[in-house]
Tab-separated table of C-alpha atoms in Angstrom:
chain	number	residue	atom	x	y	z
A	13	MET	CA	120.459	95.122	86.162
A	14	LYS	CA	116.573	95.212	86.185
A	15	GLY	CA	115.736	97.248	89.550
A	16	ALA	CA	117.316	99.783	91.165
A	17	ILE	CA	116.461	100.206	95.753
A	18	PHE	CA	117.759	104.066	96.855
A	19	ASP	CA	117.987	105.493	100.359
A	20	VAL	CA	116.550	108.977	100.194
A	21	ASP	CA	118.318	110.938	102.840
A	22	GLY	CA	122.036	111.519	102.331
A	23	THR	CA	121.342	109.239	99.045
A	24	LEU	CA	118.492	110.619	97.024
A	25	LEU	CA	118.390	113.864	98.522
A	26	ASP	CA	121.425	116.347	100.316
A	27	SER	CA	118.867	116.616	103.397
A	28	MET	CA	120.884	115.336	106.449
A	29	ALA	CA	121.416	118.487	107.841
A	30	ILE	CA	117.519	119.597	108.217
A	31	TRP	CA	118.449	117.078	111.458
A	32	THR	CA	120.609	119.129	112.645
A	33	LYS	CA	119.557	122.456	111.728
A	34	ALA	CA	115.412	121.610	113.354
A	35	ASP	CA	117.431	121.961	116.890
A	36	THR	CA	119.259	124.878	115.897
A	37	ILE	CA	115.609	126.840	114.632
A	38	TYR	CA	113.473	125.358	117.569
A	39	LEU	CA	116.430	126.046	120.168
A	40	ALA	CA	116.556	129.670	118.661
A	41	ARG	CA	113.051	129.598	119.106
A	42	HIS	CA	113.028	129.199	123.104
A	43	ASN	CA	115.991	132.215	123.072
A	44	ILE	CA	118.579	128.817	122.964
A	45	ILE	CA	121.879	128.661	121.769
A	46	ALA	CA	122.606	125.425	120.102
A	47	THR	CA	126.511	125.356	120.847
A	48	GLU	CA	128.823	123.373	118.506
A	49	GLU	CA	129.075	120.566	121.349
A	50	LEU	CA	124.857	120.310	122.006
A	51	SER	CA	124.982	120.278	118.578
A	52	ARG	CA	127.094	116.641	118.279
A	53	LEU	CA	124.741	115.883	120.972
A	54	PHE	CA	121.556	115.927	119.764
A	55	PHE	CA	124.231	114.326	116.260
A	56	ASN	CA	124.444	110.951	117.982
A	57	MET	CA	120.491	110.686	119.641
A	58	THR	CA	117.615	109.449	118.410
A	59	LEU	CA	114.737	111.672	118.060
A	60	GLU	CA	113.130	111.103	121.655
A	61	LYS	CA	115.869	111.567	123.060
A	62	ASN	CA	116.608	114.523	121.760
A	63	ILE	CA	113.473	115.485	122.504
A	64	ALA	CA	113.501	113.824	126.480
A	65	TYR	CA	117.010	115.631	126.608
A	66	MET	CA	115.436	119.506	126.340
A	67	HIS	CA	112.625	119.003	128.384
A	68	ASP	CA	113.960	117.708	131.140
A	69	GLU	CA	117.905	119.200	131.109
A	70	LEU	CA	116.809	122.456	128.615
A	71	HIS	CA	113.924	123.176	130.635
A	72	ILE	CA	111.469	123.890	127.834
A	73	PRO	CA	107.992	124.389	129.835
A	74	ASP	CA	106.041	122.055	126.757
A	75	SER	CA	105.168	118.709	127.158
A	76	PRO	CA	107.758	116.624	124.571
A	77	ALA	CA	104.544	115.853	122.312
A	78	LEU	CA	104.462	119.272	121.372
A	79	ILE	CA	108.002	119.434	121.823
A	80	LYS	CA	107.960	116.947	118.550
A	81	HIS	CA	105.040	118.183	116.642
A	82	ASP	CA	106.879	121.442	116.596
A	83	LEU	CA	110.190	119.545	115.575
A	84	LEU	CA	108.391	117.292	112.334
A	85	LYS	CA	107.208	120.769	111.282
A	86	ILE	CA	110.551	122.498	110.537
A	87	VAL	CA	111.776	119.263	108.808
A	88	GLU	CA	108.284	118.826	106.780
A	89	ASP	CA	108.691	122.143	106.001
A	90	PHE	CA	112.412	122.183	104.768
A	91	TYR	CA	111.528	118.239	102.920
A	92	GLU	CA	107.854	120.103	101.358
A	93	HIS	CA	109.885	123.716	100.747
A	94	GLU	CA	113.901	123.557	99.611
A	95	VAL	CA	115.347	119.811	99.593
A	96	GLU	CA	117.041	119.459	96.963
A	97	LEU	CA	118.377	116.481	95.025
A	98	LYS	CA	122.191	115.417	95.497
A	99	ASP	CA	123.438	116.118	92.317
A	100	HIS	CA	124.382	114.006	89.498
A	101	MET	CA	121.040	112.058	91.589
A	102	TYR	CA	118.271	113.843	88.604
A	103	ASP	CA	120.603	111.677	85.858
A	104	ILE	CA	120.541	108.353	87.044
A	105	ILE	CA	116.695	108.300	87.439
A	106	GLN	CA	116.568	109.522	84.190
A	107	LYS	CA	118.955	106.455	82.946
A	108	PHE	CA	117.207	104.144	84.221
A	109	LYS	CA	114.053	105.179	83.520
A	110	ALA	CA	114.650	104.739	79.751
A	111	LYS	CA	116.162	101.839	80.421
A	112	HIS	CA	112.788	100.745	81.451
A	113	ILE	CA	114.315	99.794	85.446
A	114	PRO	CA	111.396	99.912	87.691
A	115	MET	CA	113.695	102.487	90.960
A	116	VAL	CA	111.922	101.539	94.320
A	117	ILE	CA	112.910	103.687	97.676
A	118	ALA	CA	113.352	102.125	101.521
A	119	THR	CA	113.919	104.399	103.438
A	120	SER	CA	113.533	104.712	107.875
A	121	ASN	CA	111.700	108.709	106.867
A	122	THR	CA	108.175	109.220	106.911
A	123	LYS	CA	106.525	107.885	103.871
A	124	SER	CA	104.605	111.527	103.922
A	125	ILE	CA	107.386	113.320	103.989
A	126	ILE	CA	109.481	111.712	101.033
A	127	GLU	CA	106.212	112.080	98.655
A	128	LYS	CA	106.128	116.167	99.458
A	129	ALA	CA	110.110	116.012	98.512
A	130	LEU	CA	109.759	114.152	95.286
A	131	SER	CA	106.450	115.681	93.917
A	132	ARG	CA	108.355	119.069	94.255
A	133	LEU	CA	110.961	118.463	92.670
A	134	ASN	CA	109.158	116.086	89.900
A	135	VAL	CA	110.601	112.340	90.047
A	136	MET	CA	107.826	111.153	92.342
A	137	ASP	CA	106.431	109.312	89.289
A	138	ASP	CA	109.509	108.228	89.089
A	139	PHE	CA	109.029	104.915	91.198
A	140	THR	CA	106.777	102.044	91.114
A	141	TYR	CA	107.318	102.076	95.656
A	142	ILE	CA	107.849	103.276	98.400
A	143	LEU	CA	109.108	100.877	101.067
A	144	THR	CA	109.325	102.125	104.565
A	145	CYS	CA	111.252	100.546	107.871
A	146	ASP	CA	108.042	101.368	109.495
A	147	GLU	CA	105.841	99.349	107.205
A	148	ALA	CA	108.641	96.581	106.501
A	149	GLY	CA	108.410	96.167	110.330
A	150	VAL	CA	112.444	96.352	109.492
A	151	ASP	CA	115.489	98.596	110.190
A	152	LYS	CA	119.479	98.996	107.991
A	153	THR	CA	120.325	96.560	110.101
A	154	THR	CA	119.828	93.570	108.183
A	155	PRO	CA	119.547	92.633	104.351
A	156	ALA	CA	115.913	91.924	105.602
A	157	ILE	CA	114.402	95.689	104.261
A	158	TYR	CA	115.911	95.780	100.804
A	159	LEU	CA	114.820	92.450	100.308
A	160	LYS	CA	111.153	93.795	99.792
A	161	ALA	CA	111.553	96.247	98.633
A	162	ALA	CA	113.237	94.150	95.663
A	163	TYR	CA	109.729	92.269	96.072
A	164	TYR	CA	108.061	95.795	93.714
A	165	THR	CA	110.689	95.942	91.271
A	166	ASN	CA	110.884	92.340	90.596
A	167	SER	CA	114.063	92.542	90.642
A	168	SER	CA	116.461	89.397	92.854
A	169	PRO	CA	119.217	90.378	95.064
A	170	SER	CA	121.815	90.008	91.848
A	171	ASP	CA	120.581	91.989	88.925
A	172	THR	CA	119.607	95.060	92.146
A	173	PHE	CA	121.627	97.673	92.419
A	174	VAL	CA	121.477	99.283	96.322
A	175	PHE	CA	121.891	102.798	96.092
A	176	GLU	CA	122.882	104.056	100.065
A	177	ASP	CA	125.565	106.334	102.181
A	178	ALA	CA	125.178	104.772	105.177
A	179	LEU	CA	127.809	102.349	105.969
A	180	HIS	CA	125.414	99.784	108.258
A	181	GLY	CA	122.425	100.245	104.840
A	182	ALA	CA	125.550	98.978	102.551
A	183	SER	CA	126.277	96.441	104.444
A	184	SER	CA	123.254	94.782	105.032
A	185	ALA	CA	122.110	95.029	100.755
A	186	LYS	CA	125.682	93.700	99.956
A	187	GLU	CA	125.303	90.396	102.937
A	188	GLY	CA	121.463	90.018	101.092
A	189	GLY	CA	123.080	89.770	97.941
A	190	PHE	CA	122.884	92.971	96.513
A	191	LYS	CA	125.098	95.243	93.742
A	192	VAL	CA	126.842	98.457	96.439
A	193	VAL	CA	126.323	101.647	94.825
A	194	GLY	CA	128.421	103.994	97.697
A	195	VAL	CA	127.281	107.820	98.012
A	196	PHE	CA	129.387	110.538	99.546
A	197	ASP	CA	127.314	112.228	101.669
A	198	ASP	CA	129.288	114.883	104.270
A	199	TYR	CA	127.298	113.235	106.935
A	200	SER	CA	129.067	110.109	105.997
A	201	LYS	CA	132.782	110.818	105.764
A	202	ASP	CA	134.429	109.161	108.564
A	203	TYR	CA	133.464	105.439	107.473
A	204	LYS	CA	133.742	106.936	103.198
A	205	HIS	CA	136.903	104.191	103.229
A	206	ASN	CA	134.749	101.326	104.685
A	207	LEU	CA	131.799	102.015	102.306
A	208	MET	CA	134.410	101.935	99.247
A	209	ALA	CA	136.229	98.119	100.431
A	210	ILE	CA	132.318	96.848	100.182
A	211	ALA	CA	129.767	99.380	96.913
A	212	ASP	CA	130.700	97.844	93.729
A	213	TYR	CA	130.607	100.935	92.912
A	214	TYR	CA	131.105	104.425	95.262
A	215	LEU	CA	129.983	107.485	93.978
A	216	GLU	CA	131.458	111.307	95.029
A	217	SER	CA	133.145	113.247	91.945
A	218	ASP	CA	132.011	114.036	88.891
A	219	GLU	CA	133.395	112.010	86.891
A	220	ASP	CA	132.085	108.948	88.963
A	221	TYR	CA	128.785	109.359	88.373
A	222	GLN	CA	130.130	109.718	85.638
A	223	HIS	CA	131.788	106.339	84.558
A	224	PHE	CA	128.736	104.946	86.808
A	225	LEU	CA	126.347	106.480	83.929
A	226	GLU	CA	128.320	105.296	81.237
A	227	ASP	CA	128.366	101.768	82.939
A	228	ILE	CA	124.958	101.603	82.700
């Protein structure tokens, strides 16, 4: 293999929980308890819809712009000070680094947030480039972002790994001809078996990671 492309949230970083916790923390500041039902509702909404719901339905007096600012500040603080690499990911990064395999990030998150997290975790310099969906002008429902990311690894899809926890991202990478490494995350467990079915490797247990490290 000549290149590796990593998704971030739920794949490289153990970060998915903050996207539900941020709502809970924010609402608590306004003396609103986030029930399980409300948390589930927010989890299935986009950020913009979350903000609209808080403003219009929960009657938070702050402007939508201020709500967004405060929510993102909670998230940014988590990435800057708390988030950790998922188990075994450091070992994979170091193995690729030792084999001189270029690594690139393809993410729907914000570049500045990812840079803060990776810098604190001392792996920022191990990645050739961070490509965001905003920069690429595409989301992960098509192979385009992975094809653009492969430019920075100087590798073709057939000799490039794509690490993804999300089924739609993994499916798009597979469609683009990449070797897919499915990564288990608790927030995507409902389609675990679908991801396993299309992945060339599936990483969940310690043994899965050990076998993968031995193979590469």
